[in-house]
Every structure is written in C-alpha cells, then in structure tokens.
Amino acid sequence: MNRATARPRPVHEGSAVSLAGLVPAQTLYHAVCADPSALLAVGVVGAGGCGKSALLAALHQVYREAGISVVGTGGPAVGLTPSVDVAVLVDDAHQLASPDLDRLRRLALAGDVRLVVAYRPWPHQPELAELQDVLGAHQPLVRLDRLDRRGTQIRCTALLGTTLPAAVLDLLCEQTGGVPMLIDRVVDSLRTTGRLDGELPELPPQVVERVRHDLDRVAPPLRAVLLAMGLGAEADPDILAQVLALDLAVVTDLLSLAHASGLLLGGCLGEGTGVIPLVRQALVAGVTPGTRRVLQRLVLAAHRERGRPVLDLAHQLLQAGARGSDLAAVFGAAADAALAEPTGPDAAARAAQLYAQAAAAGADPASLAPRWAEASALAGDLDGALRRADQALSNPSCPDLARAGNVAATVLAQRGLLVRSAEVYRWVGRAGVGSAAPLAALALLGTGSLAEAREVLAAADGDRPPTLAAGAESLMATGALESVLGSPVANSAAATPTMALSTLTRAAALLEPAGRTVLLPDTPAALAAIVALHCGEPDVAVSVLERALSCGAGGLLARARYQLLLAWTAMIRGNTALARCWLARAVPESDTLEPREELFAAALAVGLARRESDISALQSAWGAAREAIVRYPADLFALLPLGELAVAAARLGDFERVAPHLEQARILLERLGDPPLWAAPLHWYSLHAAILREQPSAAERHAVALVKAAKNHHYAAVLAPAGRAWIRVLAGEVDPAEVEAAARGLQSIGLANDGSRLAGQAAIRTTDRKAMIALLGCARALRATGPGAASPTGADDPPEPMSPSHTATVPAGGPQGPAMLSEREREVAELILTGLTYRQIGERLFISAKTVEHHVARMRQRLNATSRDELFSQLRVFVENAQPHAG
C-alpha cells in the first residue's frame, strides 16, 4: 500500500476500552489510527499486567484494517527486511535471545519501518539495552505504569458503563495496587456477581480464587519469595535468603523478577516495597495453615536476628493461632514495641493482647506485670490495669515498680480517689524507684491540699530525664498551681487565668508528639480546656481539645474525657445538637464510664434536658446523676458538673442530695484560698440554684462573692453584674440598659444562652412595652449569635419571684410581664409555634379560625412585629420564658 493513499482508521470501541486509563498507550494508539501508514519505531516498557499486550493487540487490528500486514507478534520473524507494507509488533522482547534482539536493532536502524517492541524492565540484557537506545532515538519510549485513582475510575467506568461508588473504588485501588490486569479481574467479577453498590467490605472470593489460579503458572521459587514477603518478610535479599535457604544472588534475581512481573507494590518502573494485597491474599489462600505458621516463624526469626521490627509479624502469628514457649520472648518484645512506638489508636490494645500471649507462653508474670498494666490502662481496661499494677507493687523484687505505681495512681485518679492517687505518686518518689512529684502535686491540688502540693513541687529533684513527658508533667503542675495562686512572675492574681491557661496549653502542645504512650491522671489538654471554660474562653477549649483528639494524647483512656469536655463546651454555648453528638460518641456501647467521666456525662444529660425545658428527660437523667455524684467525690477539676447538678437538683426539689457535695467543694476552695478562677463558676451556678429554691439571702451571698472575685478575674467581673441583674429582675426591678449590658457581657464569655435567658426573663417582667420589645429583640439576637442558633437550644423554665414580698407593684397604667398577652393569646401563641393552622388551633380551643386570626393580629400589634417571621421569633422567646418552673 502506498502511504499517500492511506486513510485514518476509526477508533474501535473494544480497543478504546482495553486501553482505558492508559494515557501513554492511548496516545500511541490514536497516532497510529490517524495515519496507519506512517513509519515509526518505538519501544513500550512496563511491568507485567500494565497493558503492553493490550496495546499491541489494538495496533494489530488497526494495521490489519488498513491493509498492512502484521508480523512478529509473539516473536520476530527470522529474516525480516524493511517494508512499507508490513508492521512488526513484538511482545515480551525481554525473553528473546541475543540474535533476535540484534535483528530487531538492525531493523530499527534501517528507518523505513513500522516497529513496536514491548518488554519488561527486567531482565535487561545488553542487546536489549542497545535496542532500547536505537528505538529511543526515533521517539520517546512509551512507559506503561500503574493507574492512580483517577485512572482506575476511568478504566472501571469504561469497562462497566457506570461509575463505581467511592467506597468500592477505594477498595479496588487498595487491593490491586493500580495494576490494570488485576483491576480487570476484579471488575469482571463484580459484573458477574452484580456487586456494584457501596457495600463491599472486601473483594469477592471469586477474584481471589482466579488470581490464585493465575499464580499457579508462576515458577515455584518466585512464588516462595512472594509468599514469604506476603507473610511479613521485608524485601531484603539477606532476610529472604535466610528464610528460604536460597543463594543470595538467586534471591536478588527473584526480587527483580517479582518486580518486573508487576506483583509488588510501588511503580511498575520503580522499586517494589511489598506484595500487592490481592496477590498476597491469593498466595496465602493457596497454602495450608501449618505451612503458613512455619514460614511465619522463620520470617520472625530472621527479623529478630537482624534487629528488624517484629510487631506485625508477631501479631500475624497471634492471629494464626501459633503457640509455643519459644514465642514468649517474641510476643513480649513485640508488645514492648507496640507500647513504646504506637502505630495507631489500637496499638495499646494490641500490646496488651501480646503481653497476655507472652504470659500464656511462659514469660515471667512479675516482669511483664508493670508493662502489661500500662498497656491495659492506655487501652481503657482500667480493671485489668489496676489488678496487674497491684500485683507488681505487692512484689518488692518486681522490676519497674515506678511504672506500676504510675498506672495505679492514674487509675485511682480516674475513679475519684485523688487522695490515694497522691499517696501512690509520693510513694514512688520515697521508694527511690522514680520521681512523680509533679503528678503528686497535681493530685494534691485537686483535693485542696495546697501547702503539701507546693512542698512536693519545691522538693522535687531536678535530675528528672528531660523527656517530653517529664516536661509536660512539670508544666501541667505549674499551670494548675498558677490557676490557684497566680503567676509568681506577675505577682498578681489578676494574671492567673491568662498565665495558667498559657502554661497548660504549652504543656498540651509539648505532649502531642508522644501523647499516645504517656499515662497521666489527667492530660494537660483536658486541664487547659477546663481552665478555659472557667475563664470564659470556649474557643481555646475547643481548639486544644480537638488537637488532643487528633493526635491521641493520653491514648484511648483520655478520648472520652476530651469528647465530654467538647460536649460541655457546646452545651454552654447553646449548641445542644452538637453537645448530644459529642456525648453519644463519648458513651461506649456498654454504657459504662469511669466515675469521673460518668459524672460529666450525667451532668451533661441533666444540663441538656434543663436547657430544653424537657421535664420528663430531666427527671430521667436526674436518676443517673444521683448515682454518679455519689460515686465521685468533689474535687477541684469537677466543679462544673457539680454546679450543673446543683441547679437541676434545686429545680427538681431534690437539693438536699447535692448539698453535702457543695459543702465539700466550698471547703476545698476555702483551703485553696478561694481562687477566683475556680470559685466564680460555682458561685454562678449556686446563685441560680438559690433563686430556684426561692432563697434570696443565699442568692445574695453568691452575688456578693462574685463581686469580690471580680476584682482579680475578668470572668467573675462579667458574672457579677449579671448576677445582680438576675436578682433585680426576679424582684420586678427591670433596668433595660443594665439587663442588656449584663446579657451581652455573658455572650462575650461564651454564655450567650444564659444572656438570652436573662433578657427574656426581663422582657416578660417589665411594665414598659418598648423595653419589653427591645429586651425580646436582645434575647433573640443573643440566641441567634451562638453556634447553637439552628439547634433546639431552649432555655430553663424560669423561676418564680423569690417571694411575694419581692414582687413589684403593678402600675395602674399598664400590665406587667406575661399579662401583656391575655391567657387566650398565650394559648394561641403556644399552638401556633407548633405549626398548627388557624383552623386546627380553633378546633383545639373551640373557637373559630377567624377568631384565631384576630388573636394573632392583636399579638402582632402588641409586640410591634413587622413581619410574620419577626412575630414568631418574639413569640418563641416570650413563650419559652413564660413557662412556670417545675420546682
């Protein structure tokens, strides 16, 4: 055929599908389709399964339809000469003998030829290298590699005619390593089984079985190398030679062959790092469990001899059910590795499991106990941790007593036994087995033992190792002390919140790199968040808690603590939906928490029900809260839940249950010198509890305490006028400017919900219609500015005036508070907010729909609402604040 008369050939659908995602192959294919008669000499290089044969098959079809003869597929014809009517397509050129490669080189040098030569990157004979140089001089090599996620998606869509769900696509990419041939195997199986939805946790068994049959054609030595690597052996010729008892040079060649065959992870044209997961599954499925365990032991022994990591190998043996006394040291070493350098959130649980297997295999229980206890604690098994720590502490000859003491003290702190926790920490120092002075001081501060805490810190040795954990512990104790005493640098209690929060935040940051392995009675992140909440910095609390969660500081043991504190932050800001979300995450399926977390969870359930005015839920939550408060005595770091429970108890008429705990808290704070940072929030809660109990003298006492604390504490300086405003409002003395200033002050410290409630209460008690409308607008605005604006935030049912003597006289000229709407109008308002139509409301109240409409028009006029939305917004605030309290 004369090249001048050649015509472009159409792209065939079958060829387009077979090359889908293979961009370099498609480029060459489309160039040939555009001009089949054009001369070319090109090399195509890629590992097995990457599309070389598919490309040659597509080119073969194009040339044949263009009237050009095709020779050489499967090997070159002997004695080929250049011809314009022939295309030479050669596959697997890496398997050709030297004379054949030399003929191809001479053919390429002739120039007047159509020649495509495909080969793998290994073995690379000198003659093949020379041929590659000649082909590269004509045009760049076509390099076929693995497909990335986008390429895999394109290929799957072309093969199936539909887009795979993201979850299935991710699984396919992970299991096939992007090798086109394996992708085709999986897609074919999915098409056959019809499993194309998003629920595909693993590949169908048919795929694994088909790949296993493909691997039966692989030479036994190569299959042995792949199996050893699939069972955890590193791609190291020395290790594989020892495991398989093969010559080092042979193993090196087999690794190169495995890589060139496209059976290892990593680029087809780069260095392999491990067996492709799908290939590994197929290999392992093809050997008996006994053979598998023998090979795993050999791999493990080779790794241990060379000081390589053994954690994953030991875990594989554990899952395979391997047993024997020779594995005791292996499991112990693997558990130590998991504990020292955790690779994920479940590392501590894996370590505890491996310690258990080491003990079962005959390892000395006394030597394992401290480390096993620590792993159990970090994994959240506090019962097991305390039992093993106690076992170690009961044996004076037990090594690593300091570790055992640290575990015991940590668990005791979690369970509300801070006094006993401090004793154990101090014993560790006195026994000469370690130094835990900062943690002892922290526990002592939590119980109000200020003098002892300062003494312990002053006497602490200065020769503690300069580790991240030691630094974080020291900063944490210093920050806690600053929160009570103030900064010694500033010489002023006014600097307490800022300095303490800064110190604790730095401690949290210092612990982040080693966070998962450090066991503490409380984490610096949690303490920083609590201090932030005590001084009106909810954004700081959220930031430090989210960072701690993301890096796993404190291990699994601290996760619920962070989640509950995030829930608390969301609750006080009015975002009850987010608070419930965090609370649900914190409570495990077993519904069991340690006493400290149980107290916070119970207080959250009570607080959310209280804010949503859900009396039934509040009464139900109060039952669990009564148990939680008994199980956890008052300490410095649990004053927030205690305050919340005090308000709920007052509202439910069960205040006597929390009164002893409040007295404990009062004594604790008194022993610490009534530090404003810690005392102010509890006074705020207690003021509300006193109001609900109609005890004006008690409310006044807490208001005075807030005024006193306001001299040195910004948070208290905001709460003090708000407390005064509450007392005056409930006595019928409404100063709109004072109330609005106090409400907006509460918003500035993260208590927008409290500010909205104060403004709403003032609105329904004022006798001034303009003031009522302004205060309702303030209440609505404050609720809308918080993060919980779109969630069902609700508010407390308001208290009645503290006593009849405190009720203001109603002037003759106008109604007071709720009387600005008639009883019938309030009924209509409540029903209209539920979404009922005028007709449905009329049927409920036995009045006509027209009468309902007249009531709505009058309410709109009285509230000066300019639109339906504004009316509904004001009615919502008005109705919520006008409900009678259930106390």
Short mmCIF file of N, CA and C in Angstrom, two decimals, residues 70-135:
data_model
loop_
_atom_site.label_atom_id
_atom_site.label_comp_id
_atom_site.label_asym_id
_atom_site.label_seq_id
_atom_site.Cartn_x
_atom_site.Cartn_y
_atom_site.Cartn_z
N VAL A 70 0.79 -7.66 9.37
CA VAL A 70 1.37 -7.62 10.70
C VAL A 70 2.15 -8.89 10.94
N VAL A 71 3.40 -8.75 11.31
CA VAL A 71 4.22 -9.92 11.64
C VAL A 71 4.90 -9.67 12.98
N GLY A 72 5.37 -10.76 13.56
CA GLY A 72 6.23 -10.65 14.72
C GLY A 72 5.54 -10.73 16.06
N THR A 73 4.20 -10.73 16.12
CA THR A 73 3.54 -10.81 17.41
C THR A 73 3.85 -12.15 18.05
N GLY A 74 4.40 -12.10 19.23
CA GLY A 74 4.85 -13.32 19.89
C GLY A 74 6.28 -13.65 19.56
N GLY A 75 6.97 -12.82 18.79
CA GLY A 75 8.36 -13.06 18.44
C GLY A 75 8.61 -12.65 17.00
N PRO A 76 9.77 -12.14 16.67
CA PRO A 76 10.02 -11.64 15.31
C PRO A 76 10.22 -12.77 14.32
N ALA A 77 9.80 -12.50 13.10
CA ALA A 77 10.05 -13.48 12.04
C ALA A 77 11.50 -13.38 11.61
N VAL A 78 12.13 -14.52 11.40
CA VAL A 78 13.54 -14.54 11.02
C VAL A 78 13.69 -14.00 9.60
N GLY A 79 14.69 -13.18 9.41
CA GLY A 79 14.99 -12.67 8.09
C GLY A 79 14.12 -11.51 7.66
N LEU A 80 13.52 -10.80 8.63
CA LEU A 80 12.69 -9.65 8.29
C LEU A 80 13.52 -8.58 7.59
N THR A 81 12.90 -7.95 6.61
CA THR A 81 13.54 -6.82 5.94
C THR A 81 12.57 -5.66 5.96
N PRO A 82 13.09 -4.42 5.87
CA PRO A 82 12.19 -3.27 5.89
C PRO A 82 11.20 -3.33 4.75
N SER A 83 9.92 -2.93 5.02
CA SER A 83 8.88 -2.93 4.00
C SER A 83 7.80 -1.94 4.41
N VAL A 84 7.31 -1.18 3.43
CA VAL A 84 6.26 -0.20 3.73
C VAL A 84 4.92 -0.88 3.92
N ASP A 85 4.80 -2.16 3.55
CA ASP A 85 3.52 -2.85 3.66
C ASP A 85 3.46 -3.77 4.88
N VAL A 86 4.41 -3.63 5.78
CA VAL A 86 4.47 -4.55 6.93
C VAL A 86 4.63 -3.74 8.20
N ALA A 87 3.94 -4.20 9.28
CA ALA A 87 4.15 -3.66 10.62
C ALA A 87 4.66 -4.79 11.49
N VAL A 88 5.73 -4.54 12.21
CA VAL A 88 6.33 -5.56 13.08
C VAL A 88 5.99 -5.22 14.53
N LEU A 89 5.22 -6.09 15.18
CA LEU A 89 4.80 -5.90 16.57
C LEU A 89 5.38 -7.04 17.39
N VAL A 90 6.24 -6.70 18.35
CA VAL A 90 6.94 -7.73 19.13
C VAL A 90 6.59 -7.58 20.62
N ASP A 91 6.08 -8.66 21.22
CA ASP A 91 5.75 -8.66 22.65
C ASP A 91 6.80 -9.47 23.41
N ASP A 92 6.96 -9.15 24.70
CA ASP A 92 7.88 -9.88 25.59
C ASP A 92 9.28 -9.98 25.01
N ALA A 93 9.79 -8.87 24.52
CA ALA A 93 11.13 -8.88 23.92
C ALA A 93 12.21 -9.20 24.95
N HIS A 94 11.92 -9.04 26.24
CA HIS A 94 12.92 -9.35 27.28
C HIS A 94 13.22 -10.84 27.33
N GLN A 95 12.36 -11.67 26.70
CA GLN A 95 12.59 -13.12 26.70
C GLN A 95 13.35 -13.59 25.45
N LEU A 96 13.64 -12.70 24.51
CA LEU A 96 14.28 -13.10 23.26
C LEU A 96 15.77 -13.34 23.46
N ALA A 97 16.30 -14.18 22.57
CA ALA A 97 17.74 -14.46 22.58
C ALA A 97 18.48 -13.30 21.93
N SER A 98 19.76 -13.26 22.17
CA SER A 98 20.59 -12.17 21.67
C SER A 98 20.51 -11.99 20.16
N PRO A 99 20.56 -13.06 19.35
CA PRO A 99 20.50 -12.87 17.88
C PRO A 99 19.20 -12.19 17.44
N ASP A 100 18.06 -12.58 18.08
CA ASP A 100 16.79 -11.96 17.70
C ASP A 100 16.76 -10.48 18.07
N LEU A 101 17.31 -10.14 19.21
CA LEU A 101 17.36 -8.75 19.62
C LEU A 101 18.25 -7.94 18.66
N ASP A 102 19.33 -8.57 18.20
CA ASP A 102 20.22 -7.87 17.27
C ASP A 102 19.52 -7.62 15.94
N ARG A 103 18.70 -8.60 15.46
CA ARG A 103 17.96 -8.40 14.22
C ARG A 103 16.98 -7.22 14.35
N LEU A 104 16.31 -7.15 15.51
CA LEU A 104 15.38 -6.04 15.73
C LEU A 104 16.11 -4.70 15.75
N ARG A 105 17.31 -4.68 16.34
CA ARG A 105 18.09 -3.45 16.38
C ARG A 105 18.43 -3.00 14.96
N ARG A 106 18.86 -3.97 14.11
CA ARG A 106 19.21 -3.60 12.73
C ARG A 106 17.97 -3.13 11.96
N LEU A 107 16.83 -3.74 12.23
CA LEU A 107 15.59 -3.34 11.58
C LEU A 107 15.22 -1.90 11.95
N ALA A 108 15.39 -1.57 13.24
CA ALA A 108 15.09 -0.21 13.70
C ALA A 108 16.05 0.80 13.08
N LEU A 109 17.31 0.40 12.91
CA LEU A 109 18.29 1.30 12.33
C LEU A 109 17.98 1.60 10.87
N ALA A 110 17.31 0.66 10.17
CA ALA A 110 17.01 0.86 8.75
C ALA A 110 16.11 2.07 8.54
N GLY A 111 15.24 2.36 9.49
CA GLY A 111 14.44 3.59 9.43
C GLY A 111 13.12 3.43 8.74
N ASP A 112 13.08 2.81 7.54
CA ASP A 112 11.84 2.70 6.76
C ASP A 112 11.03 1.52 7.27
N VAL A 113 10.40 1.69 8.43
CA VAL A 113 9.81 0.54 9.10
C VAL A 113 8.70 1.00 10.03
N ARG A 114 7.76 0.08 10.30
CA ARG A 114 6.79 0.25 11.39
C ARG A 114 7.12 -0.83 12.41
N LEU A 115 7.70 -0.43 13.54
CA LEU A 115 8.20 -1.39 14.52
C LEU A 115 7.80 -0.95 15.93
N VAL A 116 7.09 -1.84 16.64
CA VAL A 116 6.74 -1.61 18.04
C VAL A 116 7.24 -2.80 18.84
N VAL A 117 8.11 -2.53 19.82
CA VAL A 117 8.71 -3.59 20.63
C VAL A 117 8.32 -3.38 22.09
N ALA A 118 7.65 -4.37 22.69
CA ALA A 118 7.23 -4.28 24.09
C ALA A 118 8.05 -5.24 24.93
N TYR A 119 8.40 -4.79 26.14
CA TYR A 119 9.23 -5.63 27.01
C TYR A 119 9.10 -5.16 28.45
N ARG A 120 9.52 -6.03 29.38
CA ARG A 120 9.52 -5.70 30.80
C ARG A 120 10.86 -5.06 31.19
N PRO A 121 10.90 -4.37 32.33
CA PRO A 121 12.15 -3.71 32.73
C PRO A 121 13.25 -4.67 33.18
N TRP A 122 12.90 -5.96 33.37
CA TRP A 122 13.91 -6.96 33.77
C TRP A 122 13.48 -8.31 33.23
N PRO A 123 14.40 -9.19 32.78
CA PRO A 123 15.86 -8.99 32.70
C PRO A 123 16.22 -8.03 31.56
N HIS A 124 17.30 -7.30 31.74
CA HIS A 124 17.70 -6.26 30.78
C HIS A 124 19.06 -6.63 30.19
N GLN A 125 19.03 -7.43 29.14
CA GLN A 125 20.28 -7.87 28.50
C GLN A 125 20.96 -6.70 27.79
N PRO A 126 22.25 -6.78 27.56
CA PRO A 126 22.97 -5.71 26.83
C PRO A 126 22.36 -5.45 25.47
N GLU A 127 21.96 -6.53 24.78
CA GLU A 127 21.39 -6.36 23.44
C GLU A 127 20.05 -5.62 23.51
N LEU A 128 19.28 -5.87 24.59
CA LEU A 128 18.00 -5.17 24.75
C LEU A 128 18.25 -3.69 25.05
N ALA A 129 19.31 -3.42 25.82
CA ALA A 129 19.66 -2.03 26.11
C ALA A 129 20.05 -1.29 24.83
N GLU A 130 20.79 -1.97 23.96
CA GLU A 130 21.17 -1.35 22.69
C GLU A 130 19.95 -1.09 21.82
N LEU A 131 19.02 -2.07 21.78
CA LEU A 131 17.79 -1.91 21.02
C LEU A 131 16.98 -0.72 21.56
N GLN A 132 16.91 -0.62 22.88
CA GLN A 132 16.17 0.48 23.51
C GLN A 132 16.77 1.83 23.13
N ASP A 133 18.10 1.91 23.06
CA ASP A 133 18.75 3.17 22.67
C ASP A 133 18.39 3.55 21.25
N VAL A 134 18.38 2.56 20.36
CA VAL A 134 18.05 2.84 18.96
C VAL A 134 16.60 3.30 18.83
N LEU A 135 15.68 2.58 19.53
CA LEU A 135 14.27 2.96 19.47
C LEU A 135 14.06 4.34 20.07
#
